[in-house]
Amino acid sequence: MEAPPDNDVLWARSLHYAHGETPALAGVSVGVREGEILAVTGPRGSGKTTLLRCLAGQLAPQSGEVWFNSAPVHTLGPVGRERLRRDRFGWIDTEPQLVPELTGWENAALPLLLRGTPHRAAKTSALEWLDRLDVGDAARKRPSAMLQAQRQRIAIARALTSEPSVLFADEPSAPLHRADRAHVLRTLTTAARSHSITVVLATHDAEVAALADRTVALVDGRRVGGIPLPDKEGRAECSLSV
């Protein structure tokens, strides 16, 4: 195995993954620099979510390599990948996945509490992020008493509270109305830049992609319109569709 470039915090080579008989990724290579906001674009079913899940260690690619800070992710077992996701990565899903028994601030503070952060410090940090996302009034509500937009904002606060090295966001503004979407995405991108958080954002919305530093487009599980990474002998990989 060859380690990735020093300036790439996240790097993948020739990823392949299929859901049953359906190919989802077919030789995708990508590198993400520290502090960069990268938008992965493409139509529904193009492989965006599968790529994010492989990069985040949620899925083990069937072939190919994934590296984080020059350490291989693709060779880690389930426990190692779980520890990496808990300690270094954040994830925002298309639909908010909140713990129904917990209040808004408890959901937002959950990653910190799982790390062993003192209760008071975790609560303070969670409440600060809820206020930044204009959802402080839901801090003591349980998810069943919230609007969909409030639940999604709390899910975003939960991902930001722990200040991850890399934040993965899979269509994070999809459940939000247009006005809410603009505010939440500005907060997300501003927080990422101010805290040097690397963001990998999946979207099919051109306005959302425009907030990123760079875009990578997928169609039918292949990169299009970009430059592939060189292989170990210095030749360009055939990971682009033509």
Short mmCIF file of C-alpha atoms in Angstrom, two decimals:
data_model
loop_
_atom_site.label_atom_id
_atom_site.label_comp_id
_atom_site.label_asym_id
_atom_site.label_seq_id
_atom_site.Cartn_x
_atom_site.Cartn_y
_atom_site.Cartn_z
CA MET A 1 0.00 0.00 0.00
CA GLU A 2 1.11 3.54 -0.77
CA ALA A 3 0.36 6.31 1.72
CA PRO A 4 -1.63 9.29 0.42
CA PRO A 5 -0.22 12.79 -0.24
CA ASP A 6 0.73 14.68 2.92
CA ASN A 7 -1.74 17.52 2.26
CA ASP A 8 -4.75 15.20 1.96
CA VAL A 9 -6.50 14.50 5.25
CA LEU A 10 -8.78 12.02 3.48
CA TRP A 11 -7.84 10.01 0.41
CA ALA A 12 -9.32 7.12 -1.51
CA ARG A 13 -8.09 5.10 -4.46
CA SER A 14 -10.15 3.02 -6.89
CA LEU A 15 -13.13 2.30 -4.65
CA HIS A 16 -15.53 -0.41 -5.75
CA TYR A 17 -18.77 -1.28 -4.00
CA ALA A 18 -21.97 -2.99 -5.09
CA HIS A 19 -25.33 -3.34 -3.38
CA GLY A 20 -26.12 -6.93 -4.28
CA GLU A 21 -25.91 -7.09 -8.06
CA THR A 22 -26.13 -3.32 -8.46
CA PRO A 23 -22.78 -1.47 -8.77
CA ALA A 24 -22.67 1.69 -6.64
CA LEU A 25 -19.00 2.68 -7.01
CA ALA A 26 -16.80 1.66 -9.92
CA GLY A 27 -13.21 2.77 -9.44
CA VAL A 28 -13.72 6.12 -7.72
CA SER A 29 -10.61 7.96 -6.48
CA VAL A 30 -10.68 11.22 -4.54
CA GLY A 31 -8.54 13.30 -2.19
CA VAL A 32 -9.73 15.92 0.31
CA ARG A 33 -7.40 18.53 1.78
CA GLU A 34 -7.45 19.58 5.43
CA GLY A 35 -10.04 22.27 6.05
CA GLU A 36 -11.53 21.91 2.59
CA ILE A 37 -15.26 21.77 1.87
CA LEU A 38 -15.77 19.24 -0.92
CA ALA A 39 -19.15 18.77 -2.59
CA VAL A 40 -19.88 15.38 -4.14
CA THR A 41 -22.52 16.03 -6.76
CA GLY A 42 -24.61 13.93 -9.10
CA PRO A 43 -28.16 12.71 -9.65
CA ARG A 44 -29.94 10.40 -7.26
CA GLY A 45 -28.51 6.89 -7.47
CA SER A 46 -25.11 8.09 -8.70
CA GLY A 47 -23.21 6.67 -5.70
CA LYS A 48 -22.82 9.81 -3.57
CA THR A 49 -24.08 8.28 -0.32
CA THR A 50 -22.11 5.07 -0.85
CA LEU A 51 -18.92 7.08 -1.41
CA LEU A 52 -19.47 9.09 1.79
CA ARG A 53 -20.18 5.92 3.77
CA CYS A 54 -16.99 4.27 2.49
CA LEU A 55 -14.90 7.37 3.29
CA ALA A 56 -16.48 7.57 6.77
CA GLY A 57 -15.81 3.92 7.59
CA GLN A 58 -19.50 3.00 7.70
CA LEU A 59 -18.97 0.65 4.76
CA ALA A 60 -15.84 -1.34 3.97
CA PRO A 61 -15.15 -1.05 0.21
CA GLN A 62 -15.13 -4.34 -1.63
CA SER A 63 -11.88 -3.22 -3.23
CA GLY A 64 -9.79 -0.08 -3.09
CA GLU A 65 -8.18 1.97 -0.32
CA VAL A 66 -9.32 4.69 2.10
CA TRP A 67 -6.80 6.67 4.15
CA PHE A 68 -7.31 9.20 6.95
CA ASN A 69 -4.30 11.24 8.11
CA SER A 70 -1.95 8.78 6.36
CA ALA A 71 -3.45 5.79 8.24
CA PRO A 72 -5.42 3.10 6.38
CA VAL A 73 -9.14 2.95 7.13
CA HIS A 74 -9.98 0.09 4.75
CA THR A 75 -7.93 -2.40 6.79
CA LEU A 76 -9.58 -1.55 10.12
CA GLY A 77 -12.00 -4.00 11.70
CA PRO A 78 -15.48 -3.01 12.89
CA VAL A 79 -14.25 -1.88 16.33
CA GLY A 80 -11.51 0.30 14.85
CA ARG A 81 -13.88 1.90 12.37
CA GLU A 82 -16.43 2.56 15.12
CA ARG A 83 -13.77 4.25 17.26
CA LEU A 84 -12.71 6.40 14.31
CA ARG A 85 -16.29 7.49 13.63
CA ARG A 86 -16.84 8.29 17.31
CA ASP A 87 -13.62 10.20 17.91
CA ARG A 88 -12.72 11.87 14.61
CA PHE A 89 -15.71 11.93 12.27
CA GLY A 90 -19.11 13.59 12.30
CA TRP A 91 -22.13 12.58 10.23
CA ILE A 92 -25.28 14.42 9.17
CA ASP A 93 -27.90 12.29 7.47
CA THR A 94 -30.63 13.32 5.07
CA GLU A 95 -33.18 12.52 7.78
CA PRO A 96 -32.40 13.41 11.41
CA GLN A 97 -31.62 10.32 13.46
CA LEU A 98 -32.24 11.51 17.02
CA VAL A 99 -32.62 9.41 20.16
CA PRO A 100 -36.35 9.75 20.96
CA GLU A 101 -35.90 9.48 24.75
CA LEU A 102 -33.41 12.37 24.88
CA THR A 103 -34.09 16.10 24.82
CA GLY A 104 -32.70 18.40 22.14
CA TRP A 105 -29.62 19.42 24.08
CA GLU A 106 -28.97 15.85 25.20
CA ASN A 107 -29.06 14.68 21.58
CA ALA A 108 -26.68 17.47 20.58
CA ALA A 109 -24.31 16.68 23.47
CA LEU A 110 -24.37 12.91 22.95
CA PRO A 111 -21.02 12.59 21.08
CA LEU A 112 -19.26 14.56 23.83
CA LEU A 113 -20.90 12.54 26.61
CA LEU A 114 -19.87 9.29 24.91
CA ARG A 115 -16.28 10.56 24.85
CA GLY A 116 -16.38 11.19 28.57
CA THR A 117 -16.67 15.00 28.48
CA PRO A 118 -17.99 16.32 31.82
CA HIS A 119 -21.77 16.77 31.83
CA ARG A 120 -21.70 20.55 32.37
CA ALA A 121 -19.16 21.21 29.62
CA ALA A 122 -21.04 18.98 27.18
CA LYS A 123 -24.32 20.74 27.93
CA THR A 124 -22.78 24.19 27.55
CA SER A 125 -21.29 23.32 24.17
CA ALA A 126 -24.53 21.75 22.97
CA LEU A 127 -26.62 24.76 23.99
CA GLU A 128 -24.20 27.13 22.22
CA TRP A 129 -24.58 25.24 18.95
CA LEU A 130 -28.34 25.03 19.30
CA ASP A 131 -28.44 28.81 19.69
CA ARG A 132 -26.19 29.31 16.65
CA LEU A 133 -28.62 27.20 14.62
CA ASP A 134 -31.65 29.11 15.97
CA VAL A 135 -33.08 26.05 17.67
CA GLY A 136 -32.37 26.86 21.31
CA ASP A 137 -36.08 26.86 22.07
CA ALA A 138 -36.13 23.10 21.42
CA ALA A 139 -33.30 22.34 23.85
CA ARG A 140 -35.63 20.75 26.42
CA LYS A 141 -38.08 19.18 24.00
CA ARG A 142 -38.01 15.58 22.90
CA PRO A 143 -37.93 14.85 19.15
CA SER A 144 -41.62 13.88 19.05
CA ALA A 145 -42.53 17.45 20.09
CA MET A 146 -40.36 19.12 17.45
CA LEU A 147 -40.90 20.17 13.88
CA GLN A 148 -38.94 18.32 11.20
CA ALA A 149 -36.73 21.38 10.60
CA GLN A 150 -35.92 21.58 14.33
CA ARG A 151 -34.94 17.92 14.42
CA GLN A 152 -32.60 18.39 11.47
CA ARG A 153 -30.97 21.45 13.02
CA ILE A 154 -30.34 19.48 16.21
CA ALA A 155 -28.80 16.66 14.18
CA ILE A 156 -26.48 19.24 12.58
CA ALA A 157 -25.64 20.70 16.01
CA ARG A 158 -24.81 17.20 17.26
CA ALA A 159 -22.33 16.74 14.40
CA LEU A 160 -20.67 20.12 15.06
CA THR A 161 -20.58 19.98 18.86
CA SER A 162 -17.75 17.47 18.93
CA GLU A 163 -15.69 19.51 16.41
CA PRO A 164 -14.77 16.49 14.28
CA SER A 165 -11.73 16.37 12.03
CA VAL A 166 -13.99 15.44 9.11
CA LEU A 167 -17.72 16.09 8.83
CA PHE A 168 -19.73 14.04 6.34
CA ALA A 169 -23.06 15.54 5.31
CA ASP A 170 -25.47 13.56 3.12
CA GLU A 171 -27.99 16.04 1.66
CA PRO A 172 -28.14 17.80 5.07
CA SER A 173 -30.56 20.53 3.98
CA ALA A 174 -33.04 18.27 2.18
CA PRO A 175 -35.72 18.36 4.96
CA LEU A 176 -35.53 22.17 5.30
CA HIS A 177 -37.50 24.94 3.64
CA ARG A 178 -35.56 27.22 1.32
CA ALA A 179 -35.07 30.05 3.84
CA ASP A 180 -34.05 27.63 6.59
CA ARG A 181 -31.72 25.84 4.18
CA ALA A 182 -29.71 28.98 3.41
CA HIS A 183 -29.24 29.89 7.09
CA VAL A 184 -28.30 26.38 8.20
CA LEU A 185 -25.84 25.87 5.36
CA ARG A 186 -24.18 29.22 6.04
CA THR A 187 -23.82 28.24 9.70
CA LEU A 188 -22.44 24.85 8.75
CA THR A 189 -19.86 26.17 6.29
CA THR A 190 -18.85 29.11 8.52
CA ALA A 191 -18.36 26.78 11.50
CA ALA A 192 -16.33 24.38 9.39
CA ARG A 193 -14.01 27.12 8.18
CA SER A 194 -13.60 28.76 11.61
CA HIS A 195 -12.82 25.41 13.28
CA SER A 196 -10.75 23.96 10.36
CA ILE A 197 -13.21 21.10 9.93
CA THR A 198 -12.94 19.22 6.66
CA VAL A 199 -16.38 18.72 5.10
CA VAL A 200 -17.47 16.16 2.51
CA LEU A 201 -20.95 17.14 1.38
CA ALA A 202 -23.22 15.07 -0.90
CA THR A 203 -25.79 17.06 -2.81
CA HIS A 204 -27.66 17.22 -6.10
CA ASP A 205 -28.50 20.91 -5.49
CA ALA A 206 -26.30 23.34 -7.47
CA GLU A 207 -26.87 26.14 -4.93
CA VAL A 208 -25.61 23.93 -2.11
CA ALA A 209 -22.61 22.77 -4.14
CA ALA A 210 -21.70 26.41 -4.83
CA LEU A 211 -20.85 26.84 -1.11
CA ALA A 212 -18.02 24.30 -1.41
CA ASP A 213 -14.38 24.96 -2.28
CA ARG A 214 -14.41 22.22 -4.91
CA THR A 215 -16.80 19.69 -6.44
CA VAL A 216 -16.50 16.10 -7.56
CA ALA A 217 -19.25 14.77 -9.82
CA LEU A 218 -20.47 11.16 -9.94
CA VAL A 219 -22.62 9.47 -12.56
CA ASP A 220 -23.44 5.76 -12.33
CA GLY A 221 -20.76 5.25 -9.68
CA ARG A 222 -17.95 6.88 -11.66
CA ARG A 223 -16.23 10.25 -11.45
CA VAL A 224 -16.92 12.58 -14.35
CA GLY A 225 -15.43 15.89 -15.31
CA GLY A 226 -12.38 15.62 -13.03
CA ILE A 227 -8.79 14.47 -13.03
CA PRO A 228 -8.13 10.98 -11.63
CA LEU A 229 -5.41 10.28 -9.12
CA PRO A 230 -2.23 8.59 -10.42
CA ASP A 231 -1.72 4.93 -9.63
CA LYS A 232 1.40 3.58 -7.97
CA GLU A 233 3.37 3.57 -11.23
CA GLY A 234 2.40 7.17 -12.00
CA ARG A 235 -0.24 6.32 -14.64
CA ALA A 236 -3.68 7.85 -14.42
CA GLU A 237 -6.39 5.49 -13.25
CA CYS A 238 -9.36 4.98 -15.54
CA SER A 239 -11.90 6.06 -12.96
CA LEU A 240 -13.68 8.58 -15.17
CA SER A 241 -16.55 7.83 -17.45
CA VAL A 242 -16.26 9.03 -21.04
#
